[in-house]
Amino acid sequence: MIEENLKSLLERIEKSCVRSKRKKEEIQIIAVTKRVPLQRMVEAIECGLKNFGESQVQEAKEKFESLQSSYPFLKWHMVGHLQTNKVNRAVEIFDAIQSVDSFKCMQAIDRRASQLGKVQGCLLEIKVSEEPTKFGLREDEVQKILDESSSLKHIYLKGFMCIAPYFDDPNKAKPYFSKTYDLFNRFFLKSSLKIDEPVLSMGMSHDFEAAIEEGSNMIRIGTALFGERY
Ligand SMILES: *Cc1c(COP(=O)(O)O)cnc(C)c1O
């Protein structure tokens, strides 16, 4: 079932790329496996998926410990909100923390990464709507944190992430994606950070096509690969 889901996901990605005159190779898929059991993750790995997203540190840690020795090539992405008291364990597991939303959080990550002799990949989460349940940085906070981040030697800031509000018609999410794309261009790509492959992580099962058409190069897909979560 994952194999078929992946096939149709790839076809839809390709169509969005054709519509927006982009290359499908530019789009990375993060398979979001929160509340997805190990067995199905293994199935996904056998289909060739390597990038996994989790939203809770404890769940990720358990899965990481079960899979790491057999599949050391996997990349783990933290996509959920990161509480300060979970930073230490998060840095032990994740290749990328996509939900950095304050300098305080970044400093805590830097401190732990330094202890572990690691440079931690991170994305800044951008708050695109006023919904109280959403986290992230506002436009007027972005420049400051980019400047501050350059002093942290154990942080590798690779780009931005956003979560658009839900609309029945996913095309309605486009203004939120294009806003983030604009901030990514104006602030991240213009900053002094030297990044080989800048990441703009936008789009989930419901709205990834709209996100790709507005410039996303990393989509985070759960339901469309694994089915509904319970
Ligand atoms: C759960 C989650 C996803 C995947 O959601 P689906 O709608 O199942 O594709 C993507 N990003 C974040 C931040 C999530 O928490």
PDB file of C-alpha atoms and ligand atoms in Angstrom:
ATOM      1  CA  MET A   1       0.000   0.000   0.000  1.00  0.00           C
ATOM      2  CA  ILE A   2       2.844   2.420   0.797  1.00  0.00           C
ATOM      3  CA  GLU A   3       4.396   1.547  -2.541  1.00  0.00           C
ATOM      4  CA  GLU A   4       1.213   2.513  -4.398  1.00  0.00           C
ATOM      5  CA  ASN A   5       0.794   5.648  -2.313  1.00  0.00           C
ATOM      6  CA  LEU A   6       4.358   6.662  -3.059  1.00  0.00           C
ATOM      7  CA  LYS A   7       3.842   6.082  -6.762  1.00  0.00           C
ATOM      8  CA  SER A   8       0.805   8.322  -6.885  1.00  0.00           C
ATOM      9  CA  LEU A   9       2.536  10.916  -4.678  1.00  0.00           C
ATOM     10  CA  LEU A  10       5.456  11.022  -7.125  1.00  0.00           C
ATOM     11  CA  GLU A  11       3.046  11.446 -10.042  1.00  0.00           C
ATOM     12  CA  ARG A  12       1.320  14.341  -8.321  1.00  0.00           C
ATOM     13  CA  ILE A  13       4.668  15.963  -7.485  1.00  0.00           C
ATOM     14  CA  GLU A  14       5.692  15.644 -11.101  1.00  0.00           C
ATOM     15  CA  LYS A  15       2.473  17.277 -12.310  1.00  0.00           C
ATOM     16  CA  SER A  16       2.904  20.194  -9.917  1.00  0.00           C
ATOM     17  CA  CYS A  17       6.462  20.600 -11.141  1.00  0.00           C
ATOM     18  CA  VAL A  18       5.300  20.668 -14.747  1.00  0.00           C
ATOM     19  CA  ARG A  19       2.644  23.275 -13.875  1.00  0.00           C
ATOM     20  CA  SER A  20       5.193  25.468 -12.116  1.00  0.00           C
ATOM     21  CA  LYS A  21       8.077  24.794 -14.546  1.00  0.00           C
ATOM     22  CA  ARG A  22      10.284  23.214 -11.910  1.00  0.00           C
ATOM     23  CA  LYS A  23      12.367  20.032 -11.824  1.00  0.00           C
ATOM     24  CA  LYS A  24      10.952  17.146  -9.814  1.00  0.00           C
ATOM     25  CA  GLU A  25      14.461  16.331  -8.584  1.00  0.00           C
ATOM     26  CA  GLU A  26      14.352  19.587  -6.610  1.00  0.00           C
ATOM     27  CA  ILE A  27      11.599  18.326  -4.335  1.00  0.00           C
ATOM     28  CA  GLN A  28      12.610  16.292  -1.280  1.00  0.00           C
ATOM     29  CA  ILE A  29      10.054  14.128   0.482  1.00  0.00           C
ATOM     30  CA  ILE A  30      10.053  13.818   4.250  1.00  0.00           C
ATOM     31  CA  ALA A  31       7.940  10.808   5.258  1.00  0.00           C
ATOM     32  CA  VAL A  32       6.189  11.910   8.445  1.00  0.00           C
ATOM     33  CA  THR A  33       5.797   8.851  10.677  1.00  0.00           C
ATOM     34  CA  LYS A  34       4.286  10.185  13.892  1.00  0.00           C
ATOM     35  CA  ARG A  35       2.014   7.454  15.294  1.00  0.00           C
ATOM     36  CA  VAL A  36       3.042   5.166  12.415  1.00  0.00           C
ATOM     37  CA  PRO A  37       4.286   1.814  13.765  1.00  0.00           C
ATOM     38  CA  LEU A  38       7.817   0.569  13.095  1.00  0.00           C
ATOM     39  CA  GLN A  39       6.735  -2.170  10.741  1.00  0.00           C
ATOM     40  CA  ARG A  40       5.241   0.357   8.349  1.00  0.00           C
ATOM     41  CA  MET A  41       8.344   2.504   8.571  1.00  0.00           C
ATOM     42  CA  VAL A  42      10.373  -0.506   7.499  1.00  0.00           C
ATOM     43  CA  GLU A  43       7.988  -0.934   4.571  1.00  0.00           C
ATOM     44  CA  ALA A  44       8.595   2.710   3.656  1.00  0.00           C
ATOM     45  CA  ILE A  45      12.371   2.248   3.881  1.00  0.00           C
ATOM     46  CA  GLU A  46      12.070  -0.740   1.548  1.00  0.00           C
ATOM     47  CA  CYS A  47      10.279   1.535  -0.927  1.00  0.00           C
ATOM     48  CA  GLY A  48      13.394   3.724  -0.915  1.00  0.00           C
ATOM     49  CA  LEU A  49      12.336   6.464   1.516  1.00  0.00           C
ATOM     50  CA  LYS A  50      15.218   7.740   3.646  1.00  0.00           C
ATOM     51  CA  ASN A  51      14.054  11.006   5.202  1.00  0.00           C
ATOM     52  CA  PHE A  52      11.696  10.633   8.137  1.00  0.00           C
ATOM     53  CA  GLY A  53       9.857  13.255  10.145  1.00  0.00           C
ATOM     54  CA  GLU A  54       8.620  12.932  13.706  1.00  0.00           C
ATOM     55  CA  SER A  55       6.822  15.430  15.888  1.00  0.00           C
ATOM     56  CA  GLN A  56       7.679  14.068  19.345  1.00  0.00           C
ATOM     57  CA  VAL A  57      11.155  13.507  20.693  1.00  0.00           C
ATOM     58  CA  GLN A  58      10.274  10.461  22.812  1.00  0.00           C
ATOM     59  CA  GLU A  59       8.571   8.615  19.951  1.00  0.00           C
ATOM     60  CA  ALA A  60      11.440   9.486  17.605  1.00  0.00           C
ATOM     61  CA  LYS A  61      13.991   8.247  20.124  1.00  0.00           C
ATOM     62  CA  GLU A  62      12.317   4.843  20.423  1.00  0.00           C
ATOM     63  CA  LYS A  63      12.122   4.434  16.656  1.00  0.00           C
ATOM     64  CA  PHE A  64      15.642   5.723  16.154  1.00  0.00           C
ATOM     65  CA  GLU A  65      17.000   3.172  18.625  1.00  0.00           C
ATOM     66  CA  SER A  66      15.143   0.342  16.895  1.00  0.00           C
ATOM     67  CA  LEU A  67      16.145   1.278  13.362  1.00  0.00           C
ATOM     68  CA  GLN A  68      19.546   2.937  13.625  1.00  0.00           C
ATOM     69  CA  SER A  69      21.708  -0.197  13.515  1.00  0.00           C
ATOM     70  CA  SER A  70      19.924  -1.766  10.525  1.00  0.00           C
ATOM     71  CA  TYR A  71      19.382   1.505   8.644  1.00  0.00           C
ATOM     72  CA  PRO A  72      22.167   3.907   9.587  1.00  0.00           C
ATOM     73  CA  PHE A  73      21.601   5.898   6.377  1.00  0.00           C
ATOM     74  CA  LEU A  74      18.219   7.286   7.481  1.00  0.00           C
ATOM     75  CA  LYS A  75      17.848  11.029   8.061  1.00  0.00           C
ATOM     76  CA  TRP A  76      15.656  12.117  10.951  1.00  0.00           C
ATOM     77  CA  HIS A  77      13.763  15.414  10.956  1.00  0.00           C
ATOM     78  CA  MET A  78      12.060  16.993  13.939  1.00  0.00           C
ATOM     79  CA  VAL A  79       8.933  18.644  12.540  1.00  0.00           C
ATOM     80  CA  GLY A  80       6.936  19.249  15.738  1.00  0.00           C
ATOM     81  CA  HIS A  81       7.304  22.067  18.222  1.00  0.00           C
ATOM     82  CA  LEU A  82      10.449  21.580  20.319  1.00  0.00           C
ATOM     83  CA  GLN A  83      10.179  22.229  24.042  1.00  0.00           C
ATOM     84  CA  THR A  84      13.351  23.483  25.701  1.00  0.00           C
ATOM     85  CA  ASN A  85      13.504  20.523  28.062  1.00  0.00           C
ATOM     86  CA  LYS A  86      13.592  18.143  25.060  1.00  0.00           C
ATOM     87  CA  VAL A  87      16.432  19.879  23.252  1.00  0.00           C
ATOM     88  CA  ASN A  88      19.212  17.682  24.619  1.00  0.00           C
ATOM     89  CA  ARG A  89      17.648  14.438  23.472  1.00  0.00           C
ATOM     90  CA  ALA A  90      16.542  15.968  20.168  1.00  0.00           C
ATOM     91  CA  VAL A  91      20.105  16.920  19.279  1.00  0.00           C
ATOM     92  CA  GLU A  92      21.192  13.324  19.951  1.00  0.00           C
ATOM     93  CA  ILE A  93      18.794  11.987  17.338  1.00  0.00           C
ATOM     94  CA  PHE A  94      17.894  14.428  14.630  1.00  0.00           C
ATOM     95  CA  ASP A  95      19.787  15.402  11.510  1.00  0.00           C
ATOM     96  CA  ALA A  96      17.547  18.441  11.139  1.00  0.00           C
ATOM     97  CA  ILE A  97      15.369  20.320  13.595  1.00  0.00           C
ATOM     98  CA  GLN A  98      12.804  22.076  11.413  1.00  0.00           C
ATOM     99  CA  SER A  99      10.948  23.932  14.159  1.00  0.00           C
ATOM    100  CA  VAL A 100      13.444  26.413  15.604  1.00  0.00           C
ATOM    101  CA  ASP A 101      11.497  29.500  16.590  1.00  0.00           C
ATOM    102  CA  SER A 102      13.621  31.478  19.049  1.00  0.00           C
ATOM    103  CA  PHE A 103      17.217  32.430  19.691  1.00  0.00           C
ATOM    104  CA  LYS A 104      16.930  30.853  23.136  1.00  0.00           C
ATOM    105  CA  CYS A 105      16.042  27.524  21.544  1.00  0.00           C
ATOM    106  CA  MET A 106      18.901  27.890  19.069  1.00  0.00           C
ATOM    107  CA  GLN A 107      21.369  28.591  21.883  1.00  0.00           C
ATOM    108  CA  ALA A 108      20.231  25.490  23.761  1.00  0.00           C
ATOM    109  CA  ILE A 109      20.674  23.424  20.599  1.00  0.00           C
ATOM    110  CA  ASP A 110      24.113  24.926  20.014  1.00  0.00           C
ATOM    111  CA  ARG A 111      25.208  24.121  23.562  1.00  0.00           C
ATOM    112  CA  ARG A 112      24.170  20.472  23.296  1.00  0.00           C
ATOM    113  CA  ALA A 113      25.588  20.081  19.794  1.00  0.00           C
ATOM    114  CA  SER A 114      28.886  21.445  21.036  1.00  0.00           C
ATOM    115  CA  GLN A 115      28.966  18.827  23.837  1.00  0.00           C
ATOM    116  CA  LEU A 116      28.314  16.104  21.281  1.00  0.00           C
ATOM    117  CA  GLY A 117      30.871  17.445  18.819  1.00  0.00           C
ATOM    118  CA  LYS A 118      28.140  17.851  16.234  1.00  0.00           C
ATOM    119  CA  VAL A 119      26.908  20.634  13.984  1.00  0.00           C
ATOM    120  CA  GLN A 120      23.115  20.547  14.161  1.00  0.00           C
ATOM    121  CA  GLY A 121      21.119  21.152  10.981  1.00  0.00           C
ATOM    122  CA  CYS A 122      18.185  23.479  11.665  1.00  0.00           C
ATOM    123  CA  LEU A 123      15.385  25.299   9.884  1.00  0.00           C
ATOM    124  CA  LEU A 124      13.648  28.393  11.196  1.00  0.00           C
ATOM    125  CA  GLU A 125       9.911  27.993  11.516  1.00  0.00           C
ATOM    126  CA  ILE A 126       7.994  30.957  10.123  1.00  0.00           C
ATOM    127  CA  LYS A 127       4.620  31.836  11.584  1.00  0.00           C
ATOM    128  CA  VAL A 128       2.379  32.549   8.626  1.00  0.00           C
ATOM    129  CA  SER A 129      -0.988  32.983  10.292  1.00  0.00           C
ATOM    130  CA  GLU A 130      -2.342  34.394  13.508  1.00  0.00           C
ATOM    131  CA  GLU A 131      -3.816  31.089  14.661  1.00  0.00           C
ATOM    132  CA  PRO A 132      -2.921  30.760  18.364  1.00  0.00           C
ATOM    133  CA  THR A 133      -2.036  27.073  17.928  1.00  0.00           C
ATOM    134  CA  LYS A 134       0.764  27.880  15.499  1.00  0.00           C
ATOM    135  CA  PHE A 135       4.388  28.471  16.424  1.00  0.00           C
ATOM    136  CA  GLY A 136       7.114  30.312  14.580  1.00  0.00           C
ATOM    137  CA  LEU A 137       8.861  33.589  13.914  1.00  0.00           C
ATOM    138  CA  ARG A 138       7.139  36.690  12.621  1.00  0.00           C
ATOM    139  CA  GLU A 139       8.562  38.627   9.704  1.00  0.00           C
ATOM    140  CA  ASP A 140       9.959  41.339  11.989  1.00  0.00           C
ATOM    141  CA  GLU A 141      11.928  38.764  14.014  1.00  0.00           C
ATOM    142  CA  VAL A 142      13.601  36.966  11.136  1.00  0.00           C
ATOM    143  CA  GLN A 143      16.532  39.257  10.356  1.00  0.00           C
ATOM    144  CA  LYS A 144      17.587  39.500  13.985  1.00  0.00           C
ATOM    145  CA  ILE A 145      17.726  35.759  14.520  1.00  0.00           C
ATOM    146  CA  LEU A 146      19.635  35.240  11.267  1.00  0.00           C
ATOM    147  CA  ASP A 147      22.228  37.753  12.463  1.00  0.00           C
ATOM    148  CA  GLU A 148      22.411  36.171  15.899  1.00  0.00           C
ATOM    149  CA  SER A 149      22.737  32.661  14.504  1.00  0.00           C
ATOM    150  CA  SER A 150      26.047  33.446  12.850  1.00  0.00           C
ATOM    151  CA  SER A 151      27.716  33.451  16.275  1.00  0.00           C
ATOM    152  CA  LEU A 152      26.654  29.860  17.004  1.00  0.00           C
ATOM    153  CA  LYS A 153      29.302  27.508  15.693  1.00  0.00           C
ATOM    154  CA  HIS A 154      27.355  24.292  16.176  1.00  0.00           C
ATOM    155  CA  ILE A 155      24.249  25.303  14.273  1.00  0.00           C
ATOM    156  CA  TYR A 156      23.931  24.798  10.527  1.00  0.00           C
ATOM    157  CA  LEU A 157      20.959  26.889   9.472  1.00  0.00           C
ATOM    158  CA  LYS A 158      19.674  25.483   6.201  1.00  0.00           C
ATOM    159  CA  GLY A 159      16.457  27.354   5.544  1.00  0.00           C
ATOM    160  CA  PHE A 160      12.862  27.957   6.547  1.00  0.00           C
ATOM    161  CA  MET A 161       9.793  25.875   7.335  1.00  0.00           C
ATOM    162  CA  CYS A 162       6.132  26.828   7.593  1.00  0.00           C
ATOM    163  CA  ILE A 163       2.785  25.207   8.292  1.00  0.00           C
ATOM    164  CA  ALA A 164      -0.086  26.821   6.401  1.00  0.00           C
ATOM    165  CA  PRO A 165      -3.561  26.996   7.904  1.00  0.00           C
ATOM    166  CA  TYR A 166      -5.955  24.284   6.789  1.00  0.00           C
ATOM    167  CA  PHE A 167      -8.448  25.088   4.002  1.00  0.00           C
ATOM    168  CA  ASP A 168     -10.836  22.667   2.317  1.00  0.00           C
ATOM    169  CA  ASP A 169      -9.546  24.156  -0.924  1.00  0.00           C
ATOM    170  CA  PRO A 170      -5.735  23.877  -0.645  1.00  0.00           C
ATOM    171  CA  ASN A 171      -5.266  26.590  -3.259  1.00  0.00           C
ATOM    172  CA  LYS A 172      -6.342  29.007  -0.554  1.00  0.00           C
ATOM    173  CA  ALA A 173      -3.088  28.185   1.265  1.00  0.00           C
ATOM    174  CA  LYS A 174      -1.056  29.601  -1.619  1.00  0.00           C
ATOM    175  CA  PRO A 175      -0.770  33.164  -0.250  1.00  0.00           C
ATOM    176  CA  TYR A 176       0.770  31.753   2.957  1.00  0.00           C
ATOM    177  CA  PHE A 177       3.285  29.724   0.980  1.00  0.00           C
ATOM    178  CA  SER A 178       4.175  32.609  -1.318  1.00  0.00           C
ATOM    179  CA  LYS A 179       4.635  34.868   1.698  1.00  0.00           C
ATOM    180  CA  THR A 180       7.133  32.397   3.169  1.00  0.00           C
ATOM    181  CA  TYR A 181       8.863  32.019  -0.212  1.00  0.00           C
ATOM    182  CA  ASP A 182       9.209  35.781  -0.323  1.00  0.00           C
ATOM    183  CA  LEU A 183      10.721  35.914   3.199  1.00  0.00           C
ATOM    184  CA  PHE A 184      13.050  33.042   2.258  1.00  0.00           C
ATOM    185  CA  ASN A 185      14.310  35.025  -0.727  1.00  0.00           C
ATOM    186  CA  ARG A 186      14.530  38.387   0.991  1.00  0.00           C
ATOM    187  CA  PHE A 187      16.074  37.252   4.258  1.00  0.00           C
ATOM    188  CA  PHE A 188      17.563  33.782   4.054  1.00  0.00           C
ATOM    189  CA  LEU A 189      19.053  33.797   0.565  1.00  0.00           C
ATOM    190  CA  LYS A 190      20.319  37.366   1.051  1.00  0.00           C
ATOM    191  CA  SER A 191      21.976  36.586   4.361  1.00  0.00           C
ATOM    192  CA  SER A 192      25.698  36.009   4.734  1.00  0.00           C
ATOM    193  CA  LEU A 193      25.146  32.300   5.510  1.00  0.00           C
ATOM    194  CA  LYS A 194      26.750  30.074   2.911  1.00  0.00           C
ATOM    195  CA  ILE A 195      24.446  27.146   2.315  1.00  0.00           C
ATOM    196  CA  ASP A 196      24.918  24.533  -0.407  1.00  0.00           C
ATOM    197  CA  GLU A 197      21.307  23.496  -0.717  1.00  0.00           C
ATOM    198  CA  PRO A 198      18.946  25.968   0.954  1.00  0.00           C
ATOM    199  CA  VAL A 199      15.738  24.327   2.164  1.00  0.00           C
ATOM    200  CA  LEU A 200      12.221  25.687   2.048  1.00  0.00           C
ATOM    201  CA  SER A 201      10.061  23.122   3.833  1.00  0.00           C
ATOM    202  CA  MET A 202       6.394  23.733   3.010  1.00  0.00           C
ATOM    203  CA  GLY A 203       3.454  21.504   2.193  1.00  0.00           C
ATOM    204  CA  MET A 204       1.784  18.474   3.783  1.00  0.00           C
ATOM    205  CA  SER A 205      -0.474  15.744   2.345  1.00  0.00           C
ATOM    206  CA  HIS A 206      -3.351  18.101   1.900  1.00  0.00           C
ATOM    207  CA  ASP A 207      -1.573  21.086   0.358  1.00  0.00           C
ATOM    208  CA  PHE A 208       1.818  19.994  -1.044  1.00  0.00           C
ATOM    209  CA  GLU A 209       0.843  20.748  -4.632  1.00  0.00           C
ATOM    210  CA  ALA A 210       0.003  24.345  -3.760  1.00  0.00           C
ATOM    211  CA  ALA A 211       3.283  24.541  -1.802  1.00  0.00           C
ATOM    212  CA  ILE A 212       5.384  23.231  -4.702  1.00  0.00           C
ATOM    213  CA  GLU A 213       3.726  25.685  -7.041  1.00  0.00           C
ATOM    214  CA  GLU A 214       4.736  28.474  -4.630  1.00  0.00           C
ATOM    215  CA  GLY A 215       8.390  27.440  -4.364  1.00  0.00           C
ATOM    216  CA  SER A 216       8.692  24.681  -1.764  1.00  0.00           C
ATOM    217  CA  ASN A 217      11.597  22.247  -2.186  1.00  0.00           C
ATOM    218  CA  MET A 218      10.805  19.971   0.760  1.00  0.00           C
ATOM    219  CA  ILE A 219       7.389  18.493   1.489  1.00  0.00           C
ATOM    220  CA  ARG A 220       6.389  16.696   4.689  1.00  0.00           C
ATOM    221  CA  ILE A 221       4.012  13.849   3.927  1.00  0.00           C
ATOM    222  CA  GLY A 222       2.251  11.600   6.425  1.00  0.00           C
ATOM    223  CA  THR A 223      -1.324  10.650   5.540  1.00  0.00           C
ATOM    224  CA  ALA A 224      -0.809  10.466   1.775  1.00  0.00           C
ATOM    225  CA  LEU A 225       1.838   7.765   2.317  1.00  0.00           C
ATOM    226  CA  PHE A 226       0.656   5.914   5.411  1.00  0.00           C
ATOM    227  CA  GLY A 227      -3.092   6.534   5.505  1.00  0.00           C
ATOM    228  CA  GLU A 228      -5.064   8.141   8.322  1.00  0.00           C
ATOM    229  CA  ARG A 229      -3.442   8.240  11.763  1.00  0.00           C
ATOM    230  CA  TYR A 230      -5.351   6.930  14.763  1.00  0.00           C
TER     231      TYR A 230
HETATM  232  C1  LIG B   1       1.906  15.630  10.933  1.00  0.00           C
HETATM  233  C2  LIG B   1       2.711  16.645  10.225  1.00  0.00           C
HETATM  234  C3  LIG B   1       2.922  16.580   8.844  1.00  0.00           C
HETATM  235  C4  LIG B   1       2.306  15.529   7.950  1.00  0.00           C
HETATM  236  O1  LIG B   1       0.929  15.694   7.921  1.00  0.00           O
HETATM  237  P1  LIG B   1      -0.002  14.939   6.858  1.00  0.00           P
HETATM  238  O2  LIG B   1      -1.154  15.841   6.721  1.00  0.00           O
HETATM  239  O3  LIG B   1      -0.350  13.637   7.465  1.00  0.00           O
HETATM  240  O4  LIG B   1       0.781  14.802   5.610  1.00  0.00           O
HETATM  241  C5  LIG B   1       3.726  17.552   8.263  1.00  0.00           C
HETATM  242  N1  LIG B   1       4.288  18.539   8.992  1.00  0.00           N
HETATM  243  C6  LIG B   1       4.114  18.634  10.320  1.00  0.00           C
HETATM  244  C7  LIG B   1       4.760  19.750  11.056  1.00  0.00           C
HETATM  245  C8  LIG B   1       3.310  17.702  10.986  1.00  0.00           C
HETATM  246  O5  LIG B   1       3.135  17.819  12.303  1.00  0.00           O
END
